[in-house]
C-alpha cells in the first residue's frame, strides 16, 4: 500500500489525475475502472483540462464503472450513467462504444450481473480501478458484511448509504434502494487500485480501513492485501494516520 499525501482537495485531484494519465500514456488502450461520488469529480475535471491541452488522449481507452442504481434508466439525471457523462465522458474523446456500466433497467439481477462480469472479462480485466470510500468503508456499493469473494452482484443499500447519497436527489425517498455493483473480487482483480479520499469526515474510516484489521465489516480493508494499491488523500482525511 502506498499513501500519497496531498495538501488539499485540488492537490489530491491533480495527483490522482496524474496517476490515471500516466496509465493512459503508458497503455493507450487500457481499461479504466471508474467511480462516482463527490470525491473523484475534481480528478475528472483535471483530466478534462489536460485532455483539452492535448496532454492525454482517451480515444483507445475502455471504461467499466463500478456500479449503477437498480431501476434507474440511463436518462435519469441521478443515474451513474448520467453522472459519468456530465462529469467526464461528454468532455473527452472516449469512444461511446467502449463505455460500460451495469444496466440499471435490467431487472433480471442474475442475468445483468453475469453480463457485466463477462464484459469485464472480455475487455481483458481492469488495468486501473479508481475508488472513493463511503463513511462506513464501502467501496462501489459493497456494504459492510459483503463477502470478499463476490463478483458483480445486486445489493440492498444500507440506510447510512441512502442517507449519504440523498444529497444528489430531491428527497431521500427518491434514492433507489438497490444497486448493481462490482464485487470485492472484481475490484481486487484490478491490476492497480487508486483510491481518492478527502475531508475530516473520512479520517476515522481511513484509519480503520487501512490501519485496522482486514474484515468484511470494513469492505475497503481488503485493499491492504492488494499488490498495487495507492491511496491519495488530503491532509484532513489522512490526519489520523
Ligand atoms: C457512493 C458510491 C461510491 C463512493 C461513495 C462515496 O456510495 N457508490 O463509489 O465511493 O458514494 O462518495 P463520496 O465521494 O461522495 O463521499
PDB file of C-alpha atoms and ligand atoms in Angstrom:
ATOM      1  CA  UNK A   1       0.000   0.000   0.000  1.00  0.00           C
ATOM      2  CA  UNK A   2       1.334   3.381  -0.996  1.00  0.00           C
ATOM      3  CA  UNK A   3      -0.012   6.516   0.682  1.00  0.00           C
ATOM      4  CA  UNK A   4       0.328   9.838  -1.111  1.00  0.00           C
ATOM      5  CA  UNK A   5      -0.328  12.910   0.997  1.00  0.00           C
ATOM      6  CA  UNK A   6      -1.903  15.868  -0.733  1.00  0.00           C
ATOM      7  CA  UNK A   7      -2.333  19.376   0.664  1.00  0.00           C
ATOM      8  CA  UNK A   8      -5.990  19.785  -0.163  1.00  0.00           C
ATOM      9  CA  UNK A   9      -8.765  18.591  -2.476  1.00  0.00           C
ATOM     10  CA  UNK A  10      -7.275  20.292  -5.528  1.00  0.00           C
ATOM     11  CA  UNK A  11      -3.856  18.777  -4.911  1.00  0.00           C
ATOM     12  CA  UNK A  12      -5.425  15.326  -4.290  1.00  0.00           C
ATOM     13  CA  UNK A  13      -7.305  15.599  -7.587  1.00  0.00           C
ATOM     14  CA  UNK A  14      -4.183  16.585  -9.532  1.00  0.00           C
ATOM     15  CA  UNK A  15      -2.120  13.789  -8.041  1.00  0.00           C
ATOM     16  CA  UNK A  16      -4.799  11.184  -8.812  1.00  0.00           C
ATOM     17  CA  UNK A  17      -5.267  12.552 -12.338  1.00  0.00           C
ATOM     18  CA  UNK A  18      -1.510  12.323 -12.820  1.00  0.00           C
ATOM     19  CA  UNK A  19      -1.561   8.626 -11.959  1.00  0.00           C
ATOM     20  CA  UNK A  20      -4.500   7.995 -14.319  1.00  0.00           C
ATOM     21  CA  UNK A  21      -2.964   9.934 -17.187  1.00  0.00           C
ATOM     22  CA  UNK A  22       0.336   8.079 -16.689  1.00  0.00           C
ATOM     23  CA  UNK A  23      -1.629   4.842 -17.057  1.00  0.00           C
ATOM     24  CA  UNK A  24      -3.262   6.073 -20.285  1.00  0.00           C
ATOM     25  CA  UNK A  25       0.051   7.302 -21.696  1.00  0.00           C
ATOM     26  CA  UNK A  26       1.807   4.022 -20.866  1.00  0.00           C
ATOM     27  CA  UNK A  27      -1.038   1.910 -22.265  1.00  0.00           C
ATOM     28  CA  UNK A  28      -3.324   3.925 -24.575  1.00  0.00           C
ATOM     29  CA  UNK A  29      -5.795   1.039 -24.929  1.00  0.00           C
ATOM     30  CA  UNK A  30      -6.026   0.414 -21.186  1.00  0.00           C
ATOM     31  CA  UNK A  31      -9.165  -0.452 -19.239  1.00  0.00           C
ATOM     32  CA  UNK A  32     -10.060   2.134 -16.594  1.00  0.00           C
ATOM     33  CA  UNK A  33     -12.440   1.192 -13.822  1.00  0.00           C
ATOM     34  CA  UNK A  34     -14.232   4.389 -12.830  1.00  0.00           C
ATOM     35  CA  UNK A  35     -16.110   5.601  -9.776  1.00  0.00           C
ATOM     36  CA  UNK A  36     -18.842   8.087  -8.960  1.00  0.00           C
ATOM     37  CA  UNK A  37     -19.403  10.133  -5.795  1.00  0.00           C
ATOM     38  CA  UNK A  38     -18.295  13.648  -4.966  1.00  0.00           C
ATOM     39  CA  UNK A  39     -14.627  12.797  -4.341  1.00  0.00           C
ATOM     40  CA  UNK A  40     -13.473  11.913  -7.885  1.00  0.00           C
ATOM     41  CA  UNK A  41     -15.169  14.905  -9.561  1.00  0.00           C
ATOM     42  CA  UNK A  42     -12.015  17.060  -9.257  1.00  0.00           C
ATOM     43  CA  UNK A  43      -9.927  14.222 -10.699  1.00  0.00           C
ATOM     44  CA  UNK A  44     -12.200  14.097 -13.749  1.00  0.00           C
ATOM     45  CA  UNK A  45     -12.035  17.903 -14.088  1.00  0.00           C
ATOM     46  CA  UNK A  46      -8.253  17.772 -14.109  1.00  0.00           C
ATOM     47  CA  UNK A  47      -8.208  15.008 -16.715  1.00  0.00           C
ATOM     48  CA  UNK A  48     -10.600  17.049 -18.909  1.00  0.00           C
ATOM     49  CA  UNK A  49      -8.275  20.027 -18.588  1.00  0.00           C
ATOM     50  CA  UNK A  50      -5.237  18.004 -19.652  1.00  0.00           C
ATOM     51  CA  UNK A  51      -7.245  16.455 -22.481  1.00  0.00           C
ATOM     52  CA  UNK A  52      -8.129  19.980 -23.708  1.00  0.00           C
ATOM     53  CA  UNK A  53      -4.452  20.904 -23.606  1.00  0.00           C
ATOM     54  CA  UNK A  54      -3.606  17.858 -25.720  1.00  0.00           C
ATOM     55  CA  UNK A  55      -1.696  16.110 -22.939  1.00  0.00           C
ATOM     56  CA  UNK A  56      -3.831  12.977 -22.694  1.00  0.00           C
ATOM     57  CA  UNK A  57      -5.836  11.062 -25.289  1.00  0.00           C
ATOM     58  CA  UNK A  58      -8.708   8.728 -24.364  1.00  0.00           C
ATOM     59  CA  UNK A  59      -9.568   7.552 -27.885  1.00  0.00           C
ATOM     60  CA  UNK A  60      -8.485   3.946 -27.284  1.00  0.00           C
ATOM     61  CA  UNK A  61      -9.458   3.678 -23.617  1.00  0.00           C
ATOM     62  CA  UNK A  62     -12.207   1.329 -22.417  1.00  0.00           C
ATOM     63  CA  UNK A  63     -14.092   2.155 -19.234  1.00  0.00           C
ATOM     64  CA  UNK A  64     -16.033  -0.017 -16.818  1.00  0.00           C
ATOM     65  CA  UNK A  65     -17.856   1.707 -13.986  1.00  0.00           C
ATOM     66  CA  UNK A  66     -18.123   0.279 -10.520  1.00  0.00           C
ATOM     67  CA  UNK A  67     -21.847   0.429 -10.032  1.00  0.00           C
ATOM     68  CA  UNK A  68     -25.297   1.662 -11.019  1.00  0.00           C
ATOM     69  CA  UNK A  69     -28.598   2.112  -9.217  1.00  0.00           C
ATOM     70  CA  UNK A  70     -31.054  -0.680  -9.958  1.00  0.00           C
ATOM     71  CA  UNK A  71     -34.227   0.638 -11.545  1.00  0.00           C
ATOM     72  CA  UNK A  72     -32.916   3.978 -12.833  1.00  0.00           C
ATOM     73  CA  UNK A  73     -32.852   4.427 -16.601  1.00  0.00           C
ATOM     74  CA  UNK A  74     -29.709   5.966 -18.112  1.00  0.00           C
ATOM     75  CA  UNK A  75     -31.545   9.226 -18.874  1.00  0.00           C
ATOM     76  CA  UNK A  76     -32.423   9.778 -15.208  1.00  0.00           C
ATOM     77  CA  UNK A  77     -30.157  12.652 -14.099  1.00  0.00           C
ATOM     78  CA  UNK A  78     -29.268  10.722 -10.915  1.00  0.00           C
ATOM     79  CA  UNK A  79     -28.154   7.575 -12.711  1.00  0.00           C
ATOM     80  CA  UNK A  80     -24.439   6.894 -12.627  1.00  0.00           C
ATOM     81  CA  UNK A  81     -24.584   6.785 -16.431  1.00  0.00           C
ATOM     82  CA  UNK A  82     -25.671  10.457 -16.366  1.00  0.00           C
ATOM     83  CA  UNK A  83     -23.149  11.300 -13.656  1.00  0.00           C
ATOM     84  CA  UNK A  84     -20.266   9.922 -15.687  1.00  0.00           C
ATOM     85  CA  UNK A  85     -21.380  11.697 -18.860  1.00  0.00           C
ATOM     86  CA  UNK A  86     -21.988  15.003 -17.071  1.00  0.00           C
ATOM     87  CA  UNK A  87     -18.691  14.918 -15.199  1.00  0.00           C
ATOM     88  CA  UNK A  88     -16.326  13.258 -17.645  1.00  0.00           C
ATOM     89  CA  UNK A  89     -17.343  11.338 -20.777  1.00  0.00           C
ATOM     90  CA  UNK A  90     -19.036  14.282 -22.535  1.00  0.00           C
ATOM     91  CA  UNK A  91     -15.845  16.318 -22.337  1.00  0.00           C
ATOM     92  CA  UNK A  92     -13.182  13.894 -23.571  1.00  0.00           C
ATOM     93  CA  UNK A  93     -12.691  11.753 -26.666  1.00  0.00           C
ATOM     94  CA  UNK A  94     -13.815   8.432 -25.189  1.00  0.00           C
ATOM     95  CA  UNK A  95     -15.404   6.181 -27.818  1.00  0.00           C
ATOM     96  CA  UNK A  96     -19.038   5.729 -26.622  1.00  0.00           C
ATOM     97  CA  UNK A  97     -18.930   2.074 -27.661  1.00  0.00           C
ATOM     98  CA  UNK A  98     -16.143   1.488 -25.098  1.00  0.00           C
ATOM     99  CA  UNK A  99     -18.099   2.896 -22.151  1.00  0.00           C
ATOM    100  CA  UNK A 100     -19.561   0.244 -19.848  1.00  0.00           C
ATOM    101  CA  UNK A 101     -21.804   0.472 -16.802  1.00  0.00           C
ATOM    102  CA  UNK A 102     -24.209  -2.034 -15.294  1.00  0.00           C
ATOM    103  CA  UNK A 103     -27.671  -1.599 -16.837  1.00  0.00           C
ATOM    104  CA  UNK A 104     -29.957  -0.410 -14.046  1.00  0.00           C
ATOM    105  CA  UNK A 105     -33.055  -1.066 -16.132  1.00  0.00           C
ATOM    106  CA  UNK A 106     -32.368  -4.780 -16.488  1.00  0.00           C
ATOM    107  CA  UNK A 107     -34.450  -6.100 -13.606  1.00  0.00           C
ATOM    108  CA  UNK A 108     -33.086  -9.612 -14.115  1.00  0.00           C
ATOM    109  CA  UNK A 109     -30.407  -9.192 -11.450  1.00  0.00           C
ATOM    110  CA  UNK A 110     -28.705 -12.501 -12.020  1.00  0.00           C
ATOM    111  CA  UNK A 111     -28.600 -12.032 -15.800  1.00  0.00           C
ATOM    112  CA  UNK A 112     -27.325  -8.444 -15.564  1.00  0.00           C
ATOM    113  CA  UNK A 113     -24.562  -9.287 -13.074  1.00  0.00           C
ATOM    114  CA  UNK A 114     -23.432 -12.198 -15.229  1.00  0.00           C
ATOM    115  CA  UNK A 115     -23.437  -9.973 -18.329  1.00  0.00           C
ATOM    116  CA  UNK A 116     -21.348  -7.312 -16.553  1.00  0.00           C
ATOM    117  CA  UNK A 117     -18.781  -9.823 -15.297  1.00  0.00           C
ATOM    118  CA  UNK A 118     -18.458 -11.070 -18.872  1.00  0.00           C
ATOM    119  CA  UNK A 119     -17.958  -7.509 -20.131  1.00  0.00           C
ATOM    120  CA  UNK A 120     -15.081  -7.046 -17.661  1.00  0.00           C
ATOM    121  CA  UNK A 121     -13.619 -10.413 -18.580  1.00  0.00           C
ATOM    122  CA  UNK A 122     -13.945  -9.785 -22.336  1.00  0.00           C
ATOM    123  CA  UNK A 123     -12.127  -6.449 -22.198  1.00  0.00           C
ATOM    124  CA  UNK A 124      -9.206  -8.224 -20.522  1.00  0.00           C
ATOM    125  CA  UNK A 125      -9.758  -7.133 -16.911  1.00  0.00           C
ATOM    126  CA  UNK A 126      -9.175  -3.747 -15.324  1.00  0.00           C
ATOM    127  CA  UNK A 127      -5.782  -2.037 -15.572  1.00  0.00           C
ATOM    128  CA  UNK A 128      -6.536   0.723 -13.081  1.00  0.00           C
ATOM    129  CA  UNK A 129      -9.555   0.932 -10.795  1.00  0.00           C
ATOM    130  CA  UNK A 130     -10.391   4.325  -9.303  1.00  0.00           C
ATOM    131  CA  UNK A 131     -12.283   4.244  -5.996  1.00  0.00           C
ATOM    132  CA  UNK A 132     -13.797   6.515  -3.396  1.00  0.00           C
ATOM    133  CA  UNK A 133     -14.791   5.292   0.060  1.00  0.00           C
ATOM    134  CA  UNK A 134     -18.082   5.543   1.940  1.00  0.00           C
ATOM    135  CA  UNK A 135     -18.171   6.606   5.597  1.00  0.00           C
ATOM    136  CA  UNK A 136     -18.835   3.004   6.595  1.00  0.00           C
ATOM    137  CA  UNK A 137     -15.931   1.731   4.487  1.00  0.00           C
ATOM    138  CA  UNK A 138     -17.943   0.693   1.459  1.00  0.00           C
ATOM    139  CA  UNK A 139     -16.308   0.592  -1.952  1.00  0.00           C
ATOM    140  CA  UNK A 140     -18.510   0.649  -5.023  1.00  0.00           C
ATOM    141  CA  UNK A 141     -21.689  -0.422  -3.271  1.00  0.00           C
ATOM    142  CA  UNK A 142     -20.081  -3.262  -1.303  1.00  0.00           C
ATOM    143  CA  UNK A 143     -21.596  -2.558   2.056  1.00  0.00           C
ATOM    144  CA  UNK A 144     -20.235  -3.809   5.419  1.00  0.00           C
ATOM    145  CA  UNK A 145     -20.572  -7.578   5.618  1.00  0.00           C
ATOM    146  CA  UNK A 146     -20.262  -8.110   1.839  1.00  0.00           C
ATOM    147  CA  UNK A 147     -18.396 -11.312   1.067  1.00  0.00           C
ATOM    148  CA  UNK A 148     -14.901 -10.726  -0.302  1.00  0.00           C
ATOM    149  CA  UNK A 149     -15.301 -13.401  -2.970  1.00  0.00           C
ATOM    150  CA  UNK A 150     -18.221 -11.870  -4.884  1.00  0.00           C
ATOM    151  CA  UNK A 151     -18.190 -10.690  -8.486  1.00  0.00           C
ATOM    152  CA  UNK A 152     -20.850  -8.261  -9.735  1.00  0.00           C
ATOM    153  CA  UNK A 153     -23.998  -8.593  -7.662  1.00  0.00           C
ATOM    154  CA  UNK A 154     -27.176  -6.848  -6.631  1.00  0.00           C
ATOM    155  CA  UNK A 155     -27.139  -5.123  -3.224  1.00  0.00           C
ATOM    156  CA  UNK A 156     -29.697  -3.540  -0.957  1.00  0.00           C
ATOM    157  CA  UNK A 157     -28.251  -0.244   0.215  1.00  0.00           C
ATOM    158  CA  UNK A 158     -27.847   0.441   3.920  1.00  0.00           C
ATOM    159  CA  UNK A 159     -29.710   3.334   5.451  1.00  0.00           C
ATOM    160  CA  UNK A 160     -26.375   5.098   6.047  1.00  0.00           C
ATOM    161  CA  UNK A 161     -25.542   4.962   2.329  1.00  0.00           C
ATOM    162  CA  UNK A 162     -29.020   6.121   1.320  1.00  0.00           C
ATOM    163  CA  UNK A 163     -28.651   8.963   3.813  1.00  0.00           C
ATOM    164  CA  UNK A 164     -25.203   9.900   2.442  1.00  0.00           C
ATOM    165  CA  UNK A 165     -26.361   9.789  -1.181  1.00  0.00           C
ATOM    166  CA  UNK A 166     -29.624  11.661  -0.750  1.00  0.00           C
ATOM    167  CA  UNK A 167     -27.760  14.974  -1.355  1.00  0.00           C
ATOM    168  CA  UNK A 168     -27.789  14.086  -5.070  1.00  0.00           C
ATOM    169  CA  UNK A 169     -31.592  13.600  -5.092  1.00  0.00           C
ATOM    170  CA  UNK A 170     -34.545  15.905  -4.366  1.00  0.00           C
ATOM    171  CA  UNK A 171     -35.558  13.826  -1.364  1.00  0.00           C
ATOM    172  CA  UNK A 172     -34.453  10.700   0.487  1.00  0.00           C
ATOM    173  CA  UNK A 173     -37.426   8.679  -0.808  1.00  0.00           C
ATOM    174  CA  UNK A 174     -36.093   9.142  -4.350  1.00  0.00           C
ATOM    175  CA  UNK A 175     -32.827   7.282  -3.628  1.00  0.00           C
ATOM    176  CA  UNK A 176     -33.113   3.791  -5.096  1.00  0.00           C
ATOM    177  CA  UNK A 177     -32.920   1.000  -2.521  1.00  0.00           C
ATOM    178  CA  UNK A 178     -30.845  -1.336  -4.629  1.00  0.00           C
ATOM    179  CA  UNK A 179     -27.840  -1.225  -6.921  1.00  0.00           C
ATOM    180  CA  UNK A 180     -25.683  -3.420  -9.102  1.00  0.00           C
ATOM    181  CA  UNK A 181     -22.045  -3.282  -8.062  1.00  0.00           C
ATOM    182  CA  UNK A 182     -18.774  -4.883  -8.997  1.00  0.00           C
ATOM    183  CA  UNK A 183     -17.857  -7.159  -6.112  1.00  0.00           C
ATOM    184  CA  UNK A 184     -14.756  -7.076  -3.976  1.00  0.00           C
ATOM    185  CA  UNK A 185     -13.341  -9.944  -6.012  1.00  0.00           C
ATOM    186  CA  UNK A 186     -13.681  -7.893  -9.208  1.00  0.00           C
ATOM    187  CA  UNK A 187     -12.037  -4.881  -7.578  1.00  0.00           C
ATOM    188  CA  UNK A 188      -9.193  -6.984  -6.138  1.00  0.00           C
ATOM    189  CA  UNK A 189      -8.502  -8.422  -9.588  1.00  0.00           C
ATOM    190  CA  UNK A 190      -7.776  -4.945 -10.995  1.00  0.00           C
ATOM    191  CA  UNK A 191      -4.063  -4.665 -11.726  1.00  0.00           C
ATOM    192  CA  UNK A 192      -3.821  -1.280  -9.969  1.00  0.00           C
ATOM    193  CA  UNK A 193      -6.197   0.284  -7.489  1.00  0.00           C
ATOM    194  CA  UNK A 194      -6.240   4.031  -6.795  1.00  0.00           C
ATOM    195  CA  UNK A 195      -8.381   5.487  -4.028  1.00  0.00           C
ATOM    196  CA  UNK A 196      -9.106   9.176  -3.572  1.00  0.00           C
ATOM    197  CA  UNK A 197     -10.261  10.484  -0.211  1.00  0.00           C
ATOM    198  CA  UNK A 198     -10.684  13.948   1.241  1.00  0.00           C
ATOM    199  CA  UNK A 199     -12.089  15.784   4.221  1.00  0.00           C
ATOM    200  CA  UNK A 200     -12.150  15.323   8.010  1.00  0.00           C
ATOM    201  CA  UNK A 201     -15.318  13.254   7.777  1.00  0.00           C
ATOM    202  CA  UNK A 202     -13.365  10.381   6.213  1.00  0.00           C
ATOM    203  CA  UNK A 203     -10.388  10.435   8.625  1.00  0.00           C
ATOM    204  CA  UNK A 204     -11.824   7.809  11.019  1.00  0.00           C
ATOM    205  CA  UNK A 205     -12.743   5.341   8.302  1.00  0.00           C
ATOM    206  CA  UNK A 206      -9.367   5.746   6.567  1.00  0.00           C
ATOM    207  CA  UNK A 207      -7.636   4.813   9.831  1.00  0.00           C
ATOM    208  CA  UNK A 208      -9.962   1.892  10.426  1.00  0.00           C
ATOM    209  CA  UNK A 209      -9.774   0.555   6.862  1.00  0.00           C
ATOM    210  CA  UNK A 210      -6.028   0.776   6.303  1.00  0.00           C
ATOM    211  CA  UNK A 211      -4.569   0.509   9.809  1.00  0.00           C
ATOM    212  CA  UNK A 212      -7.116  -1.829  11.361  1.00  0.00           C
ATOM    213  CA  UNK A 213      -7.915  -5.499  10.804  1.00  0.00           C
ATOM    214  CA  UNK A 214      -8.912  -6.791   7.370  1.00  0.00           C
ATOM    215  CA  UNK A 215     -12.579  -7.653   7.787  1.00  0.00           C
ATOM    216  CA  UNK A 216     -15.731  -7.769   5.650  1.00  0.00           C
ATOM    217  CA  UNK A 217     -17.235  -5.363   8.212  1.00  0.00           C
ATOM    218  CA  UNK A 218     -14.956  -2.722   6.647  1.00  0.00           C
ATOM    219  CA  UNK A 219     -15.020  -3.661   2.957  1.00  0.00           C
ATOM    220  CA  UNK A 220     -12.166  -1.305   1.939  1.00  0.00           C
ATOM    221  CA  UNK A 221      -9.818  -3.002   4.438  1.00  0.00           C
ATOM    222  CA  UNK A 222      -9.203  -5.819   1.943  1.00  0.00           C
ATOM    223  CA  UNK A 223      -7.234  -3.326  -0.160  1.00  0.00           C
ATOM    224  CA  UNK A 224      -4.398  -3.733   2.379  1.00  0.00           C
ATOM    225  CA  UNK A 225      -3.827  -7.073   0.639  1.00  0.00           C
ATOM    226  CA  UNK A 226      -3.806  -5.684  -2.911  1.00  0.00           C
ATOM    227  CA  UNK A 227      -0.328  -5.819  -4.502  1.00  0.00           C
ATOM    228  CA  UNK A 228      -0.623  -2.368  -6.132  1.00  0.00           C
ATOM    229  CA  UNK A 229      -2.874  -0.130  -4.089  1.00  0.00           C
ATOM    230  CA  UNK A 230      -2.356   3.641  -3.867  1.00  0.00           C
ATOM    231  CA  UNK A 231      -4.273   5.902  -1.536  1.00  0.00           C
ATOM    232  CA  UNK A 232      -4.229   9.612  -2.375  1.00  0.00           C
ATOM    233  CA  UNK A 233      -5.682  11.672   0.439  1.00  0.00           C
ATOM    234  CA  UNK A 234      -5.727  15.275   1.538  1.00  0.00           C
ATOM    235  CA  UNK A 235      -4.335  16.369   4.910  1.00  0.00           C
ATOM    236  CA  UNK A 236      -7.716  16.231   6.620  1.00  0.00           C
ATOM    237  CA  UNK A 237      -8.548  12.690   5.543  1.00  0.00           C
ATOM    238  CA  UNK A 238      -5.076  11.447   6.479  1.00  0.00           C
ATOM    239  CA  UNK A 239      -4.813  13.370   9.750  1.00  0.00           C
ATOM    240  CA  UNK A 240      -5.204  10.266  11.964  1.00  0.00           C
ATOM    241  CA  UNK A 241      -2.553   8.143  10.247  1.00  0.00           C
TER     242      UNK A 241
HETATM  243  C1  LIG B   1     -21.314   6.083  -3.379  1.00  0.00           C
HETATM  244  C2  LIG B   1     -20.568   5.353  -4.479  1.00  0.00           C
HETATM  245  C3  LIG B   1     -19.157   5.016  -4.054  1.00  0.00           C
HETATM  246  C4  LIG B   1     -18.465   6.258  -3.451  1.00  0.00           C
HETATM  247  C5  LIG B   1     -19.248   6.699  -2.233  1.00  0.00           C
HETATM  248  C6  LIG B   1     -18.602   7.892  -1.522  1.00  0.00           C
HETATM  249  O1  LIG B   1     -21.869   5.220  -2.443  1.00  0.00           O
HETATM  250  N1  LIG B   1     -21.219   4.147  -4.893  1.00  0.00           N
HETATM  251  O2  LIG B   1     -18.419   4.551  -5.178  1.00  0.00           O
HETATM  252  O3  LIG B   1     -17.149   5.963  -3.108  1.00  0.00           O
HETATM  253  O4  LIG B   1     -20.553   7.058  -2.682  1.00  0.00           O
HETATM  254  O5  LIG B   1     -18.938   9.079  -2.163  1.00  0.00           O
HETATM  255  P1  LIG B   1     -18.287  10.479  -1.894  1.00  0.00           P
HETATM  256  O6  LIG B   1     -17.033  10.506  -2.705  1.00  0.00           O
HETATM  257  O7  LIG B   1     -19.282  11.465  -2.422  1.00  0.00           O
HETATM  258  O8  LIG B   1     -18.040  10.590  -0.439  1.00  0.00           O
END
